[in-house]
Short mmCIF file of C-alpha atoms in Angstrom, two decimals:
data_model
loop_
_atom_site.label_atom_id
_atom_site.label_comp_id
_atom_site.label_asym_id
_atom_site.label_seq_id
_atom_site.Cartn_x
_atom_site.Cartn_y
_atom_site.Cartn_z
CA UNK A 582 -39.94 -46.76 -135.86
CA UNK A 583 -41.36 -47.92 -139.55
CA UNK A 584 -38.97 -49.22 -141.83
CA UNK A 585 -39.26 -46.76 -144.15
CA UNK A 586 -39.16 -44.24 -142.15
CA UNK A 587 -35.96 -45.31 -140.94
CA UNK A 588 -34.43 -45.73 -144.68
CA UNK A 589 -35.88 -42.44 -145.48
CA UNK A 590 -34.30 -41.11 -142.74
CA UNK A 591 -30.75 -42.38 -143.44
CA UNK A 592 -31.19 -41.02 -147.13
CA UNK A 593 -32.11 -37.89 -145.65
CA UNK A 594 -29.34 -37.55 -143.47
CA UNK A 595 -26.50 -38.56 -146.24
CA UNK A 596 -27.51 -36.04 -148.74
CA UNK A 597 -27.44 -33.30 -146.09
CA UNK A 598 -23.96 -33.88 -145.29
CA UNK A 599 -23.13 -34.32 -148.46
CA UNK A 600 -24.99 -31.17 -149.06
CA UNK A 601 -22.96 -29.45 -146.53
CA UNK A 602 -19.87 -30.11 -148.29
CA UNK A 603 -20.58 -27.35 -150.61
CA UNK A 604 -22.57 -25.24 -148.49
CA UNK A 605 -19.06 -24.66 -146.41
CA UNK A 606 -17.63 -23.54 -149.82
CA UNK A 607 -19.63 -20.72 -149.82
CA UNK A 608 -20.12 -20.01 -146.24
CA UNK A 609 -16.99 -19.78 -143.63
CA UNK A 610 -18.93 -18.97 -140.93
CA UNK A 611 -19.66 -21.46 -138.09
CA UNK A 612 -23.12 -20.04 -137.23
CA UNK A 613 -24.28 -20.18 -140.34
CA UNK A 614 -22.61 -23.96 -140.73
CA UNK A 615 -24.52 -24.63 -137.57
CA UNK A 616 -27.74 -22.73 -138.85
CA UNK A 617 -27.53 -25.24 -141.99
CA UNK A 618 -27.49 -28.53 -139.61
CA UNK A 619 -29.75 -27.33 -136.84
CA UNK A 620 -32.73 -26.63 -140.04
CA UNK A 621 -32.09 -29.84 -141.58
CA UNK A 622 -32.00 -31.93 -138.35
CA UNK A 623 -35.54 -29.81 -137.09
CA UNK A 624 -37.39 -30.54 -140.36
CA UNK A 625 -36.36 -34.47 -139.80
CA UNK A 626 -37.26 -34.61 -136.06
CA UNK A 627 -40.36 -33.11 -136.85
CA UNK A 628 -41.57 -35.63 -139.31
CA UNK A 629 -40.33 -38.31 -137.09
CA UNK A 630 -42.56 -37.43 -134.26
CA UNK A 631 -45.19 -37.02 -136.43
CA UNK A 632 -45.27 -40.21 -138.40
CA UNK A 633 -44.74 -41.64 -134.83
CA UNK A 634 -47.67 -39.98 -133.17
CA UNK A 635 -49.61 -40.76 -135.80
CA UNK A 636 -53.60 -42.45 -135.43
CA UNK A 637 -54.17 -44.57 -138.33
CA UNK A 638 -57.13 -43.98 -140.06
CA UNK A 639 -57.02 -39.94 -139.46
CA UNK A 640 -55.85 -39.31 -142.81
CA UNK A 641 -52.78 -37.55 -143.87
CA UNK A 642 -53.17 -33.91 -142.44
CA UNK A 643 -53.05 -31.39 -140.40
CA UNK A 644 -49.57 -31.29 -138.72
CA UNK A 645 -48.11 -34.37 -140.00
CA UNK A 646 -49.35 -33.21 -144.08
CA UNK A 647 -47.30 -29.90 -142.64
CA UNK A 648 -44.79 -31.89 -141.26
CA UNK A 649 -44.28 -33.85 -144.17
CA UNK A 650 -44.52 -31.01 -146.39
CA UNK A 651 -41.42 -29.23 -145.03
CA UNK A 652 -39.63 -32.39 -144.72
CA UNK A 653 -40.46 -33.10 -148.62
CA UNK A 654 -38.48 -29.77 -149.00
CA UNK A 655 -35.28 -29.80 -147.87
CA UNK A 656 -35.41 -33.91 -149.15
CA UNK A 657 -36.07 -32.23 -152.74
CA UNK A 658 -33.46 -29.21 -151.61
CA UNK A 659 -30.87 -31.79 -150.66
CA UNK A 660 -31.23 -33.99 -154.14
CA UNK A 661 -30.97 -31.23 -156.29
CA UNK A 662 -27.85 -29.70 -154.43
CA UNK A 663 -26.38 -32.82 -154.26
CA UNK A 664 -26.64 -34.14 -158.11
CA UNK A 665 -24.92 -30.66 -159.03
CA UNK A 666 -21.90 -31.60 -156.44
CA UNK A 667 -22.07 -35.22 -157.31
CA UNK A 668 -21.05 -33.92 -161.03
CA UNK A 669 -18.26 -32.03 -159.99
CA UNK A 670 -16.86 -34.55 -157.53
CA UNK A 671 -16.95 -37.22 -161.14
CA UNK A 672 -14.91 -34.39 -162.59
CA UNK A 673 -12.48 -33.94 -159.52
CA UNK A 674 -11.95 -37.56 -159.78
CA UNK A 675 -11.40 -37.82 -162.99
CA UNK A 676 -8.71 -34.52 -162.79
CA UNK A 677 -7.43 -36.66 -160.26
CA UNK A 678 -6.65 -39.54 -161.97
CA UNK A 679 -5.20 -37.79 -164.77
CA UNK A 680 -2.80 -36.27 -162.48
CA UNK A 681 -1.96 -39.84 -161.26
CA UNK A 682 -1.56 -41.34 -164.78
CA UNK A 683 0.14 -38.34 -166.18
CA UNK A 684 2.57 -38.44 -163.55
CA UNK A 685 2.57 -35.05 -162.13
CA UNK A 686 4.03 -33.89 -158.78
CA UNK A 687 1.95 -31.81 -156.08
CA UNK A 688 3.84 -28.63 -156.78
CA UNK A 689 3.13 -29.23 -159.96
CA UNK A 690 -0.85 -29.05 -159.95
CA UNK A 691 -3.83 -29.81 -157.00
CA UNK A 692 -3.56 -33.75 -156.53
CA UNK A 693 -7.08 -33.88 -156.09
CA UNK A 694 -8.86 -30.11 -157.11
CA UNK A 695 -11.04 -28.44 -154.10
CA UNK A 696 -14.35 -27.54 -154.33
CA UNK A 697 -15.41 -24.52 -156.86
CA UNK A 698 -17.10 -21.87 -154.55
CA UNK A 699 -18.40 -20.90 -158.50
CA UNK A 700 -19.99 -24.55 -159.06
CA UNK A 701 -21.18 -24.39 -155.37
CA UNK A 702 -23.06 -21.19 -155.34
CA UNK A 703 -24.61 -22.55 -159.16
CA UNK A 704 -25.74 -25.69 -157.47
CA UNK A 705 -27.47 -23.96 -154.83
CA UNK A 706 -28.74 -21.54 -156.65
CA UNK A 707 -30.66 -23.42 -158.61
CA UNK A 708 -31.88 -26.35 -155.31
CA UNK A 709 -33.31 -23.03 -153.78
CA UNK A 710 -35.81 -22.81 -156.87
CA UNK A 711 -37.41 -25.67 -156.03
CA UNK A 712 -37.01 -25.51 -151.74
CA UNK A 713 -38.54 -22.13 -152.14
CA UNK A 714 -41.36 -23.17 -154.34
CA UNK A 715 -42.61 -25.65 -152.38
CA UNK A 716 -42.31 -23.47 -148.68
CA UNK A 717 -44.75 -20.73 -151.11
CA UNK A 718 -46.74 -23.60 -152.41
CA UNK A 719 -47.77 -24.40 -148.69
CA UNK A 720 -47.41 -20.66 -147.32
CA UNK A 721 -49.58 -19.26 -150.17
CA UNK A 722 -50.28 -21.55 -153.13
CA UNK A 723 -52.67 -23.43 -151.52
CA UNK A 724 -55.32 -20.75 -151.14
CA UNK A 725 -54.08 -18.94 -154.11
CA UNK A 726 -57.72 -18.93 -156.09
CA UNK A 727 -57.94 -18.28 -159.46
CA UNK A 728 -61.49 -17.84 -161.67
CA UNK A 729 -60.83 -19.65 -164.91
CA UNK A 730 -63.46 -18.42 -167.24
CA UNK A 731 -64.92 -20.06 -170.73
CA UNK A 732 -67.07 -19.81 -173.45
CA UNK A 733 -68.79 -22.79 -175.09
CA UNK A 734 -70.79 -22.44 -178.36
CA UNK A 735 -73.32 -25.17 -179.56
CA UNK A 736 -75.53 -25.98 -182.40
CA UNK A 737 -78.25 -27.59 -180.16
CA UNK A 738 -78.37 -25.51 -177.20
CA UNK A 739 -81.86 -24.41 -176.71
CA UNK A 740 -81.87 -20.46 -177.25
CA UNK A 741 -83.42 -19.32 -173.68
CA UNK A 742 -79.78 -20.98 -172.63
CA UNK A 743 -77.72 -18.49 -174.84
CA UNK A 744 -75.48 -16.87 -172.17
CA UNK A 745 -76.49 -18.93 -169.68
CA UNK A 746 -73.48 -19.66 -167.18
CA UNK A 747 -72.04 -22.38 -164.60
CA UNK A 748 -69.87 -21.95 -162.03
CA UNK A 749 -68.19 -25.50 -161.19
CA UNK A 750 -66.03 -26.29 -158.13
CA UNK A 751 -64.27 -29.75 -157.35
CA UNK A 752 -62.46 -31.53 -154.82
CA UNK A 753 -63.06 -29.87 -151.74
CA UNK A 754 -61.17 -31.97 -149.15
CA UNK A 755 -62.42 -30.24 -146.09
CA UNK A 756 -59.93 -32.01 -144.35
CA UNK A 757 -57.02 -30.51 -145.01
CA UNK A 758 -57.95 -27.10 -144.45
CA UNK A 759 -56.84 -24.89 -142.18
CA UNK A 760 -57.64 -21.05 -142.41
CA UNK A 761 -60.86 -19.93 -142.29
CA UNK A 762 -60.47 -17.03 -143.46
CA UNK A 763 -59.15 -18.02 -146.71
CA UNK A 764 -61.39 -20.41 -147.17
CA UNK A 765 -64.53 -18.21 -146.78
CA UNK A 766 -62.84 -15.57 -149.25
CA UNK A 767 -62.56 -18.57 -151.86
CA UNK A 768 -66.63 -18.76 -150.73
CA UNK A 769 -67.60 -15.26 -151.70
CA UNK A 770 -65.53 -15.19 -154.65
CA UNK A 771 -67.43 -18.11 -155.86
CA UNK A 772 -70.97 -16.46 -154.96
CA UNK A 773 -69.04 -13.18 -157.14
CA UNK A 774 -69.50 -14.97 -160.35
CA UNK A 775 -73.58 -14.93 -159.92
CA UNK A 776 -73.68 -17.90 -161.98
CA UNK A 777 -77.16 -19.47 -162.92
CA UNK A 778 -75.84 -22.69 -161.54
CA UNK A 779 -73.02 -24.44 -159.42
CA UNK A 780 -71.91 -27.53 -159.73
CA UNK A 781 -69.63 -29.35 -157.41
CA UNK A 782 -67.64 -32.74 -158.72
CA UNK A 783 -66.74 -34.39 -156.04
CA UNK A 784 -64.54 -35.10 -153.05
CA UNK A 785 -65.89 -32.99 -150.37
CA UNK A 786 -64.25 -34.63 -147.72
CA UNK A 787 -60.84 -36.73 -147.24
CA UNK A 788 -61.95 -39.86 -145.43
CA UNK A 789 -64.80 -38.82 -143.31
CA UNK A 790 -68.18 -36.57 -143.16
CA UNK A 791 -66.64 -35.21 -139.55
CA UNK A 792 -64.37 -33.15 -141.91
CA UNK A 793 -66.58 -31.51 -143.64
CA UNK A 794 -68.56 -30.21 -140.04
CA UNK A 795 -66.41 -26.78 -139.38
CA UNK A 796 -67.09 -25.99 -142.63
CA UNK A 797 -70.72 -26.17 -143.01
CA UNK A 798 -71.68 -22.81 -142.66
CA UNK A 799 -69.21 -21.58 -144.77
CA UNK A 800 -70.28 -24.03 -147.81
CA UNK A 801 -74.08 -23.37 -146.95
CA UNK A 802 -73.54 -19.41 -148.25
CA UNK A 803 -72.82 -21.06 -151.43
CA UNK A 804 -75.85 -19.69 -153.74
CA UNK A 805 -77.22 -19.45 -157.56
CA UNK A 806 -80.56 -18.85 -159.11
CA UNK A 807 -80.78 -22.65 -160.58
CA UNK A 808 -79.70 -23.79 -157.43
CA UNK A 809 -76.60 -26.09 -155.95
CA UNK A 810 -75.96 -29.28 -157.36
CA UNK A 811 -73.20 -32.35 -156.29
CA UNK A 812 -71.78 -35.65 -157.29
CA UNK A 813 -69.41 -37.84 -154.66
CA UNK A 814 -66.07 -38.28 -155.62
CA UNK A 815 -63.65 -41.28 -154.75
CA UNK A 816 -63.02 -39.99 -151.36
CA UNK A 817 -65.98 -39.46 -150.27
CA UNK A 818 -66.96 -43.00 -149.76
CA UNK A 819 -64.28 -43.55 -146.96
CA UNK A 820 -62.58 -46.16 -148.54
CA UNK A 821 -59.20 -44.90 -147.90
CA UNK A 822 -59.47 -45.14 -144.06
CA UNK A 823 -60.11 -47.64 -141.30
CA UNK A 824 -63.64 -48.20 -139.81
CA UNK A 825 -64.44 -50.47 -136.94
CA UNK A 826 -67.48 -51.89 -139.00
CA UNK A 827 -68.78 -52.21 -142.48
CA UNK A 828 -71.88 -50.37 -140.88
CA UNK A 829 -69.59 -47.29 -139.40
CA UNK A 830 -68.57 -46.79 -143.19
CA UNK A 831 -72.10 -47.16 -144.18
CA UNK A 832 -72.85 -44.38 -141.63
CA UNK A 833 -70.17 -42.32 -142.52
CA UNK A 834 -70.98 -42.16 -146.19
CA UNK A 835 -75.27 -41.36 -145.11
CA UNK A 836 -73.75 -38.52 -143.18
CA UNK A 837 -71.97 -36.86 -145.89
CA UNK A 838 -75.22 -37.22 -147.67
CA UNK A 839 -76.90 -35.76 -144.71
CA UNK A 840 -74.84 -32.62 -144.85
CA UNK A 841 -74.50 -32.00 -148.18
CA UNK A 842 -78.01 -31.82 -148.18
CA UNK A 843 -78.19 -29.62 -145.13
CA UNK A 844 -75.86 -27.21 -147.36
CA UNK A 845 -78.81 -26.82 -149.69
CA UNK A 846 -76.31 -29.12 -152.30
CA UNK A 847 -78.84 -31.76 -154.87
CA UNK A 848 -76.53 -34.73 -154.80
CA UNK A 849 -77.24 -36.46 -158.00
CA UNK A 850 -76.52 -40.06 -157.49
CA UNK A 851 -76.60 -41.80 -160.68
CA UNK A 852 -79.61 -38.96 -161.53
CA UNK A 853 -80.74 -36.37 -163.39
CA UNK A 854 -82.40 -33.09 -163.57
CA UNK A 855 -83.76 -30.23 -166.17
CA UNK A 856 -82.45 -26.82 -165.38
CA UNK A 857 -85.53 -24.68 -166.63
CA UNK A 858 -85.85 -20.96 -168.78
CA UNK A 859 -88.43 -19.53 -170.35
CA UNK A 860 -90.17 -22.66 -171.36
CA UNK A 861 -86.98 -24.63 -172.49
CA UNK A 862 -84.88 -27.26 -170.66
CA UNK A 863 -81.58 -28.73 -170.65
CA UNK A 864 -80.55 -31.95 -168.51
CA UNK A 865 -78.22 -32.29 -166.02
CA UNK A 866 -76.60 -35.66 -164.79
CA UNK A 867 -74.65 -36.70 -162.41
CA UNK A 868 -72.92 -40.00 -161.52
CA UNK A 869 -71.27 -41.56 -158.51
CA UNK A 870 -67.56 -42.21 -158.87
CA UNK A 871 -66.05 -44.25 -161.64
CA UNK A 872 -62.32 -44.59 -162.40
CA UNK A 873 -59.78 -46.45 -163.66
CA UNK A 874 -56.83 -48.34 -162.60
CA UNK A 875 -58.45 -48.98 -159.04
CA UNK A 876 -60.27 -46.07 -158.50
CA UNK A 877 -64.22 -47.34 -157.37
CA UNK A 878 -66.32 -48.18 -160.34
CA UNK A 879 -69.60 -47.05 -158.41
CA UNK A 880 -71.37 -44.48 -161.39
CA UNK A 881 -73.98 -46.15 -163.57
CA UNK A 882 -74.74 -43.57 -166.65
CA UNK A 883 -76.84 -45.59 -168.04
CA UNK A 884 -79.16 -45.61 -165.20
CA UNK A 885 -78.34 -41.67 -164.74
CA UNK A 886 -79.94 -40.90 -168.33
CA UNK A 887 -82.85 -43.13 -167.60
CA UNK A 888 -85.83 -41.02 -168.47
CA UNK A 889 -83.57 -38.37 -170.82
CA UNK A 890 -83.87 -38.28 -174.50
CA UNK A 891 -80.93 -38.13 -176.73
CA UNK A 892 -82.06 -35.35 -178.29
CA UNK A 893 -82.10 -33.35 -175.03
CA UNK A 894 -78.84 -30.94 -174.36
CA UNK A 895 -76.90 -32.65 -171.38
CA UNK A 896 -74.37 -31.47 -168.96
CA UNK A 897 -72.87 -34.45 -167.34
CA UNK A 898 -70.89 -34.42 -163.77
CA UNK A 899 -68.58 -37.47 -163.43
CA UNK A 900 -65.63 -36.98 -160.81
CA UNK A 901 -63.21 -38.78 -162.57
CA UNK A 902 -62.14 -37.82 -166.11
CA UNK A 903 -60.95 -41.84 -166.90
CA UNK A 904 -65.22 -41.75 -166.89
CA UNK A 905 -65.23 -39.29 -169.80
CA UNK A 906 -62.46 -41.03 -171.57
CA UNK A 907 -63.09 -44.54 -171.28
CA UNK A 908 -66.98 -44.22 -171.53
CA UNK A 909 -69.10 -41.09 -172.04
CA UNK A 910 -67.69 -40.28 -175.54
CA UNK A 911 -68.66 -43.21 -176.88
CA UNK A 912 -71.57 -44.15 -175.64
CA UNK A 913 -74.69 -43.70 -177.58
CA UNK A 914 -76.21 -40.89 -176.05
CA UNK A 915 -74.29 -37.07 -177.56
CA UNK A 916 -72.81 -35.93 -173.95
CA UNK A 917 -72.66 -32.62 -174.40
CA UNK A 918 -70.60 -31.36 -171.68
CA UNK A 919 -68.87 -33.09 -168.75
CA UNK A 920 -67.53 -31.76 -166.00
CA UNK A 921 -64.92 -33.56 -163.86
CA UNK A 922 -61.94 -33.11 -161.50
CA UNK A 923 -60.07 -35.48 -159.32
CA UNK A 924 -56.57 -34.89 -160.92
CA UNK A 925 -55.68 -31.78 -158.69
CA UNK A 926 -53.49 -31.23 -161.49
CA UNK A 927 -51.05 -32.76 -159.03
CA UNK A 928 -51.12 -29.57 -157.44
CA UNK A 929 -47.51 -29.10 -159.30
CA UNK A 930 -46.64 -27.88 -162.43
CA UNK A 931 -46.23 -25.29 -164.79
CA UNK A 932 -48.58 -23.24 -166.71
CA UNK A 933 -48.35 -20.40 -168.77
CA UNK A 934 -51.75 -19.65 -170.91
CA UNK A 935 -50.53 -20.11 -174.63
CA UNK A 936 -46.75 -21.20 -174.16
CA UNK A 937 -46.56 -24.03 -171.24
CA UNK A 938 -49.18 -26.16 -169.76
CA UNK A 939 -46.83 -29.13 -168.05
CA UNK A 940 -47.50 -31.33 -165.14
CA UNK A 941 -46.56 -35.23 -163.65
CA UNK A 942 -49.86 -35.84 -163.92
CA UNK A 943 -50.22 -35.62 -167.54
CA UNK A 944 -48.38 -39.42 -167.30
CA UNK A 945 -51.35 -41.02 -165.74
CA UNK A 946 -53.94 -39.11 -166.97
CA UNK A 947 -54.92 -37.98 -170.51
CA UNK A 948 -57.31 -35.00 -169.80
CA UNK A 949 -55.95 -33.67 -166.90
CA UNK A 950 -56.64 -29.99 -166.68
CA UNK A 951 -58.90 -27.45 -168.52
CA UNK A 952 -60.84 -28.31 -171.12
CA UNK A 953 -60.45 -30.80 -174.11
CA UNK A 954 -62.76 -32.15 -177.24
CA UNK A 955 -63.35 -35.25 -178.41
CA UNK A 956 -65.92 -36.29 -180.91
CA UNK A 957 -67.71 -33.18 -181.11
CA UNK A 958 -68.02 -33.50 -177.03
CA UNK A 959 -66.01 -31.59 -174.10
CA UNK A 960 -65.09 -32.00 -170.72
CA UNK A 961 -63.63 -29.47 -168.58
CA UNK A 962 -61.50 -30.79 -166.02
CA UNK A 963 -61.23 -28.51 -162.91
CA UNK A 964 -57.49 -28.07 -160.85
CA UNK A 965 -59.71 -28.44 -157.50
CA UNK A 966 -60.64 -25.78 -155.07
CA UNK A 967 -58.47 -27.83 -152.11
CA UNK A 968 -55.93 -29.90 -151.69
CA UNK A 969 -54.73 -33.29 -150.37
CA UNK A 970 -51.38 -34.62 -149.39
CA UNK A 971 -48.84 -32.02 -149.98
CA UNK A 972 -50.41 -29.33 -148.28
CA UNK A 973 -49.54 -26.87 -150.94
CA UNK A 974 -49.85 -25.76 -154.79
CA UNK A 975 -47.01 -24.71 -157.12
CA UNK A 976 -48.03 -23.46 -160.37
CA UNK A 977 -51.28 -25.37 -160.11
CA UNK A 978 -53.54 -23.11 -158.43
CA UNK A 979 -56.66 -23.55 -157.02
CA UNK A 980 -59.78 -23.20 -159.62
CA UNK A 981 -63.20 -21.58 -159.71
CA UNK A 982 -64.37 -22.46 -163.39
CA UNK A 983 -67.20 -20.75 -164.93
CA UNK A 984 -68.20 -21.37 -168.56
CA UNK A 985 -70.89 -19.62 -170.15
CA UNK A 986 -72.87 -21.43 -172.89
CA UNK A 987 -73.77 -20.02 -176.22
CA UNK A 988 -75.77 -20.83 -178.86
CA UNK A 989 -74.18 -20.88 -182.46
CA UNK A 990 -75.59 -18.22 -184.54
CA UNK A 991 -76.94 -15.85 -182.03
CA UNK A 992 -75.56 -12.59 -181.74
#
């Protein structure tokens, strides 16, 4: 068995017992004691076989990103319960040793105080927030679409694009999937928008093309009047996995550009392209992948805006928003729009339009979610239509952006 998994393991099984000090404050029975230890101990054992049974180079999913998932929960369930009865065992203690020092007798006062079923039930309480958040986040979350819609007015925009709107999707990661029937709805309400364009930003897969081949059909009903358009993300280049050769990667990577195009997706690698209306143009780029902080550092812009003047209106897709930051706003060229995603928005954290828009990943990444401006330029950066790792969302949905462009001074 790993090492880790056998420290994890240990941690695991400490704070459930701990845990189960205060659960038998609240609950006399001996089922439900043995209900408590038999859910704890299943969640572990799963995991365990899992991680054991696992093929490197598969990726983490399918029954051991469930696995994991549910074990992540009661971990998370057991930390938070136990912090809360970790306080009031500091406070027992010190009750105690007042008692000592003070000199009182046992008839006097509790020696050492019992557990409050009050602080117990509290302490649970609030550990069940976050247990149950992450069960729904897997349950539900995960396929819990939402159409995030904006408006974008420029100076520049050529007036035949006045109104004219893009539907962009990111981070796919076929590989995690696992209903169909979700998956297709998230499909059709896509295609619902009627957008002029879609855009997808990357990550279509998790490690390899073979992912992405159940799901084919679904992603070729994918449709707009201006057509399908892609960029690869960082996992699309398999770099993440194992690979018996340098020329099985090579192959891998030629496949996913195989099927994309199959799909009826234009994969712009390091490209570009003029959308067309009524005798006016705008451009659209794309890169390959470029991030920061060891992300692959594959995109060329310069090379994608070979060929497109500066006083053209450009819509750039760059996977990684680090591109944007770090880059595109300062390079000479006036970027009008970007669109990006890899963040997921960690698939965690809270958001409530005008009051609260918190996540982890707001540590590590600047623009993380929705859109921003900078230097008269904006980037929208997508929450991702999948999911990787945890196989869940809290509070993070899954997003369909569409943004509709308008021209300043139009009615």
């Amino acid at each position: 068995m790993p090492r880790f998994l056998i420290v994890l393991s240990i941690i695991y099984v400490v704070l459930a017992i701990y845990g189960f000090q205060g659960f038998k404050t609240l609950f006399k029975s001996t089922w439900v004691h043995l209900f408590y230890g038999l859910l704890f101990l299943a969640a572990l054992l799963n995991f365990i076989i899992r991680v054991i049974n696992y093929t490197p180079g598969d990726g983490v999913r399918g029954q051991l990103a469930v696995a994991g998932g549910i074990f992540f929960s009661f971990l998370i369930l057991g930390i938070v319960f136990g912090i809360f009865l970790l306080l009031e065992d500091v406070v027992r203690l010190f009750v105690f040793g007042y008692n000592k020092i003070a000199g009182l007798t046992e008839p006097q006062t509790n020696f050492f105080p019992s557990r409050r079923k009050f602080i117990s039930g509290i302490a649970l309480g609030i550990a069940a927030l976050p247990f149950g958040a992450l069960l729904y986040g897997m349950y539900r979350g995960k396929y819990n679409y939402k159409v995030l819609k904006y408006e974008m007015a420029f100076d520049d925009l050529p007036d035949a694009f006045d109104g004219y709107q893009i539907t962009q999707i990111s981070d796919v990661h076929s590989g995690s999937f696992d209903n169909h029937d979700k998956v297709a709805y998230g499909i059709d309400l896509i295609n619902k928008q009627q957008s002029d364009v879609i855009l997808f930003t990357g990550d279509m897969v998790n490690d390899k093309a073979v992912e992405m081949e159940p799901w084919t059909a679904l992603f070729s009903k994918l449709e707009a009047k201006d057509g399908v358009y892609s960029v690869l993300g960082n996992h699309d280049y398999g770099d993440y996995t194992s690979w018996p050769s340098e020329e099985a990667k090579a192959q891998n990577l030629q496949d996913l550009k195989d099927l994309q195009k199959e799909m009826g997706f234009d994969l712009l690698l390091d490209t570009h392209r003029y959308l067309e209306k009524d005798g006016q143009r705008i451009a659209l780029l794309g890169v390959e992948n470029w991030g920061r902080g060891g992300f692959k550092k594959a995109g060329d812009l310069q090379k994608a805006k070979s060929g497109v003047a500066k006083e053209d209106f450009k819509i750039l897709m760059s996977h990684d928003p680090s591109h944007w930051e770090d880059v595109v706003i300062h390079d000479d060229y006036h970027f009008h729009l970007t669109l990006s995603g890899h963040t997921h928005g960690m698939q965690f954290g809270v958001e409530i339009p005008g009051w609260v828009k918190w996540s982890p990943v707001k540590w590590r990444y600047k623009y993380w979610a929705g859109v921003y401006e900078e230097l008269n330029q904006y980037i929208n950066v997508n929450r991702g239509f999948g999911f990787i790792g945890y196989p869940g969302r809290v509070g993070i949905w899954p997003e369909i952006t569409v943004i509709t462009l308008k021209k300043k001074g139009l009615t």
